[in-house]
Short mmCIF file of C-alpha atoms and ligand atoms in Angstrom, two decimals:
data_model
loop_
_atom_site.label_atom_id
_atom_site.label_comp_id
_atom_site.label_asym_id
_atom_site.label_seq_id
_atom_site.Cartn_x
_atom_site.Cartn_y
_atom_site.Cartn_z
CA MET A 1281 -48.49 92.57 50.95
CA LYS A 1282 -50.83 95.37 49.83
CA ARG A 1283 -48.09 97.27 47.65
CA LEU A 1284 -47.14 93.81 45.94
CA LYS A 1285 -50.85 93.58 45.04
CA ILE A 1286 -50.53 96.60 42.88
CA ALA A 1287 -47.16 95.95 41.74
CA SER A 1288 -47.79 92.98 40.44
CA GLN A 1289 -51.55 94.16 38.43
CA THR A 1290 -48.39 97.17 36.65
CA PRO A 1291 -47.97 94.95 33.66
CA SER A 1292 -51.34 93.86 32.31
CA ARG A 1293 -52.38 97.81 32.89
CA ARG A 1294 -49.09 98.66 31.06
CA GLY A 1295 -50.51 96.34 28.32
CA VAL A 1296 -54.05 97.99 27.73
CA ASN A 1297 -53.22 101.03 28.37
CA THR A 1298 -51.71 105.05 27.14
CA SER A 1299 -49.06 106.98 27.97
CA ARG A 1300 -52.77 109.31 29.04
CA PHE A 1301 -53.11 107.27 32.12
CA LYS A 1302 -50.01 106.78 33.18
CA GLU A 1303 -49.77 110.05 33.52
CA SER A 1304 -52.98 111.17 35.15
CA ILE A 1305 -51.83 108.54 37.00
CA GLU A 1306 -48.31 108.02 37.86
CA ASP A 1307 -48.61 111.27 39.73
CA TRP A 1308 -52.33 110.55 41.68
CA VAL A 1309 -52.29 111.60 44.50
CA PRO A 1310 -57.11 110.77 46.37
CA ARG A 1311 -58.53 113.38 47.39
CA THR A 1312 -61.14 111.36 48.90
CA PRO A 1313 -61.15 108.21 50.86
CA LEU A 1314 -62.43 106.03 48.23
CA GLY A 1315 -60.20 106.85 46.24
CA ARG A 1316 -57.33 106.53 49.44
CA MET A 1317 -58.37 103.07 49.45
CA VAL A 1318 -58.25 102.07 44.96
CA LEU A 1319 -54.54 103.35 45.69
CA GLU A 1320 -53.33 101.44 48.86
CA GLY A 1321 -55.51 98.23 47.19
CA LYS A 1322 -58.06 97.68 49.56
CA ILE A 1323 -60.59 98.27 46.94
CA THR A 1324 -59.23 96.22 43.85
CA SER A 1325 -62.50 96.22 41.94
CA ILE A 1326 -65.08 98.57 40.52
CA GLY A 1327 -67.38 95.99 41.00
CA GLU A 1328 -66.96 96.50 44.83
CA VAL A 1329 -67.64 100.18 44.61
CA PHE A 1330 -70.47 99.78 43.54
CA ASN A 1331 -71.29 96.73 45.51
CA GLN A 1332 -70.02 98.52 48.64
CA GLY A 1333 -72.55 101.31 47.31
CA TYR A 1334 -69.79 104.17 47.24
CA LYS A 1335 -69.81 107.04 44.94
CA ILE A 1336 -66.93 108.12 41.92
CA TYR A 1337 -65.76 111.11 42.81
CA GLU A 1338 -61.91 110.96 40.96
CA PRO A 1339 -61.82 109.69 37.24
CA GLU A 1340 -58.67 108.92 38.09
CA ILE A 1341 -61.62 106.03 40.64
CA VAL A 1342 -62.15 104.32 37.14
CA ASP A 1343 -58.96 105.30 35.25
CA TYR A 1344 -58.02 102.42 38.07
CA LEU A 1345 -59.77 100.14 37.99
CA ILE A 1346 -61.10 99.45 34.41
CA PRO A 1347 -57.42 99.74 32.65
CA GLU A 1348 -59.00 98.29 29.63
CA LEU A 1349 -62.03 101.50 29.17
CA ARG A 1350 -62.63 102.68 25.97
CA GLN A 1351 -63.48 106.45 24.86
CA GLU A 1352 -65.01 107.75 22.10
CA VAL A 1353 -67.03 111.70 21.28
CA LEU A 1354 -70.66 111.11 19.80
CA ASP A 1355 -71.16 114.29 19.75
CA VAL A 1356 -69.66 118.06 19.44
CA ASN A 1357 -72.17 121.25 19.08
CA LEU A 1358 -71.54 124.74 18.33
CA ILE A 1359 -73.45 126.97 21.31
CA GLN A 1360 -74.17 130.43 21.08
CA LYS A 1361 -75.25 132.67 23.48
CA GLN A 1362 -76.10 135.96 24.04
CA THR A 1363 -74.51 137.77 27.27
CA ASP A 1364 -73.95 141.77 27.62
CA ALA A 1365 -70.89 142.25 26.49
CA GLY A 1366 -72.18 140.27 23.63
CA GLU A 1367 -73.01 137.25 22.33
CA LYS A 1368 -70.60 133.92 23.77
CA THR A 1369 -69.49 131.22 21.14
CA ARG A 1370 -68.92 127.78 23.39
CA PHE A 1371 -69.12 123.88 22.41
CA LYS A 1372 -70.64 121.30 23.96
CA SER A 1373 -69.70 117.76 24.08
CA LEU A 1374 -70.65 113.65 25.03
CA VAL A 1375 -68.71 111.10 25.50
CA ILE A 1376 -68.79 107.34 26.00
CA VAL A 1377 -67.10 105.33 27.59
CA GLY A 1378 -66.94 101.88 28.58
CA ASN A 1379 -64.82 98.52 29.15
CA HIS A 1380 -67.96 97.13 26.91
CA ASP A 1381 -68.23 94.50 29.46
CA GLY A 1382 -70.45 95.97 31.92
CA TYR A 1383 -70.14 99.18 32.50
CA PHE A 1384 -70.80 102.68 30.66
CA GLY A 1385 -70.81 105.86 31.24
CA LEU A 1386 -71.90 108.92 29.40
CA GLY A 1387 -70.90 112.55 29.97
CA SER A 1388 -70.83 116.89 28.80
CA GLY A 1389 -68.43 119.38 28.90
CA ARG A 1390 -69.09 123.04 27.54
CA HIS A 1391 -65.64 124.89 27.02
CA VAL A 1392 -64.84 127.75 24.67
CA GLN A 1393 -62.58 124.80 23.39
CA THR A 1394 -63.97 121.67 21.24
CA ARG A 1395 -60.67 119.33 23.13
CA LYS A 1396 -61.93 121.08 26.74
CA ALA A 1397 -64.81 120.18 26.77
CA ILE A 1398 -63.90 116.88 25.46
CA GLU A 1399 -61.40 116.52 28.52
CA LYS A 1400 -64.61 117.62 30.53
CA ALA A 1401 -67.35 115.66 29.46
CA THR A 1402 -64.79 112.48 29.33
CA ILE A 1403 -64.24 113.66 33.06
CA ASP A 1404 -68.26 113.77 33.51
CA ALA A 1405 -68.45 110.04 31.52
CA LYS A 1406 -66.10 108.47 34.49
CA LEU A 1407 -68.19 109.76 37.29
CA ASN A 1408 -71.05 108.14 35.92
CA ILE A 1409 -69.09 105.09 35.21
CA PHE A 1410 -72.07 102.47 36.23
CA PRO A 1411 -73.17 99.27 35.69
CA VAL A 1412 -75.73 96.97 33.83
CA ARG A 1413 -77.00 93.99 33.82
CA ARG A 1414 -76.50 91.62 31.00
CA GLY A 1415 -78.80 88.48 30.36
CA CYS A 1416 -80.65 86.40 27.72
CA GLY A 1417 -84.44 87.80 27.75
CA SER A 1418 -84.98 86.64 24.26
CA TRP A 1419 -87.54 84.22 24.22
CA ILE A 1420 -86.33 83.12 20.88
CA CYS A 1421 -82.83 82.45 21.74
CA GLY A 1422 -82.84 81.61 25.63
CA CYS A 1423 -79.58 80.46 25.50
CA GLY A 1424 -79.34 82.04 29.22
CA GLU A 1425 -76.29 83.38 28.13
CA PRO A 1426 -75.46 87.55 28.90
CA HIS A 1427 -75.28 88.74 25.10
CA SER A 1428 -78.24 90.72 25.39
CA LEU A 1429 -80.86 92.58 28.35
CA PRO A 1430 -83.01 90.01 30.77
CA PHE A 1431 -85.44 92.17 30.75
CA LYS A 1432 -86.88 95.18 28.33
CA VAL A 1433 -85.88 98.36 30.07
CA THR A 1434 -87.17 101.90 29.40
CA GLY A 1435 -85.65 104.91 29.90
CA LYS A 1436 -86.37 108.49 29.50
CA CYS A 1437 -84.85 112.94 28.81
CA GLY A 1438 -86.97 114.82 28.41
CA SER A 1439 -89.14 114.61 26.37
CA VAL A 1440 -87.95 111.13 24.45
CA ARG A 1441 -88.33 108.16 25.74
CA VAL A 1442 -86.33 104.73 25.32
CA GLU A 1443 -87.13 101.17 24.77
CA LEU A 1444 -84.65 98.39 24.80
CA ILE A 1445 -85.99 94.77 23.99
CA PRO A 1446 -83.99 91.61 24.55
CA GLY A 1447 -83.13 89.66 21.06
CA PRO A 1448 -81.66 86.71 20.00
CA LYS A 1449 -77.78 85.75 19.83
CA GLY A 1450 -76.56 86.92 16.14
CA LEU A 1451 -78.74 89.88 15.52
CA GLY A 1452 -76.54 92.86 16.45
CA ILE A 1453 -77.56 96.46 18.08
CA VAL A 1454 -80.73 97.36 15.70
CA SER A 1455 -80.27 101.28 16.46
CA GLY A 1456 -78.96 104.75 15.20
CA GLU A 1457 -75.97 104.68 15.63
CA THR A 1458 -76.21 107.20 18.34
CA ALA A 1459 -78.01 104.33 20.28
CA LYS A 1460 -75.43 101.68 18.97
CA THR A 1461 -72.48 103.46 20.00
CA ILE A 1462 -74.22 103.51 24.47
CA ILE A 1463 -75.20 100.12 24.37
CA ALA A 1464 -72.34 98.51 22.73
CA PHE A 1465 -70.09 100.35 24.78
CA ALA A 1466 -71.48 98.33 27.68
CA GLY A 1467 -71.16 95.05 26.56
CA ILE A 1468 -74.52 93.94 25.18
CA LYS A 1469 -74.92 92.87 21.96
CA ASP A 1470 -77.80 91.96 20.71
CA CYS A 1471 -81.37 93.55 21.20
CA TRP A 1472 -83.87 95.70 19.51
CA THR A 1473 -85.13 99.21 20.49
CA ARG A 1474 -87.35 101.52 19.51
CA SER A 1475 -87.18 106.26 20.51
CA HIS A 1476 -90.52 108.22 21.06
CA GLY A 1477 -90.61 111.86 21.01
CA SER A 1478 -87.98 114.59 19.37
CA THR A 1479 -85.11 111.69 18.99
CA LYS A 1480 -82.90 114.00 16.65
CA THR A 1481 -81.61 115.97 19.42
CA VAL A 1482 -77.70 113.60 20.24
CA PRO A 1483 -78.07 114.84 23.48
CA SER A 1484 -81.56 113.55 24.55
CA PHE A 1485 -81.71 110.33 22.69
CA ALA A 1486 -77.60 109.67 24.02
CA PHE A 1487 -79.33 110.12 27.75
CA ALA A 1488 -82.54 108.17 26.94
CA THR A 1489 -80.30 105.05 25.88
CA ALA A 1490 -78.52 105.71 29.38
CA ASP A 1491 -80.66 105.92 31.97
CA ALA A 1492 -82.95 102.77 29.63
CA LEU A 1493 -79.69 100.99 30.41
CA MET A 1494 -78.55 102.59 34.31
CA ASN A 1495 -82.37 101.02 34.20
CA THR A 1496 -81.22 97.43 34.29
CA TYR A 1497 -79.93 97.82 37.82
CA ARG A 1498 -81.99 100.19 39.72
CA ILE A 1499 -85.17 98.70 39.18
CA VAL A 1500 -83.85 96.05 41.97
CA SER A 1501 -82.28 96.12 44.83
CA PRO A 1502 -78.57 96.88 45.48
CA GLN A 1503 -78.61 93.02 47.11
CA ASP A 1504 -78.22 91.90 43.28
CA TRP A 1505 -75.19 93.79 42.62
CA ALA A 1506 -73.75 90.96 43.65
CA ARG A 1507 -72.19 89.18 41.12
ZN1 LIG B 2481 -78.75 83.74 23.91
#
């Protein structure tokens, strides 16, 4: 029975995904109890993972449960460090993943090769996947549809503070490019943003925005996670 369930899901997955997904998923041998439950079809949605309070330790779980997941590189930076052996150069990359429908993750990775730094950041982003509570918290709008945020949220990272404010339908995301991409990946279409601190540092600004989005669920009890 369980096998059948998995098989019946395969066609839609094939339609959405690239060969990269097939490669990683077909050889996937789960290393955690959650991974095994996902592969055996005992857990079939990402919502269940959060409702039951599991922590994700394998990126394949996210690939498996959110086949329509997209990713984008937000930033790649060269970082140089003085060591005893001389100067050490590495790349630091920032990647956003999301389904544009209530789930997103932000991650970073470092490596001497750009490609590897992006790979590491993508894995990190998948492990950081988190639900976003959406709603229509704008008194101007009041349509009741989940196109914006249900209420105002604030996020912090270092000295950067980002505020996300519900907006009316059709407003769009009023913010700089980095925050706009992150908010859109989470599935929010309309909101205002306000920021304080050194917002020019892309990673801090990005993580403060992610923190604000995560606060849509963090400030309520886990029972509210049920949809
Ligand atoms: Zn509305």
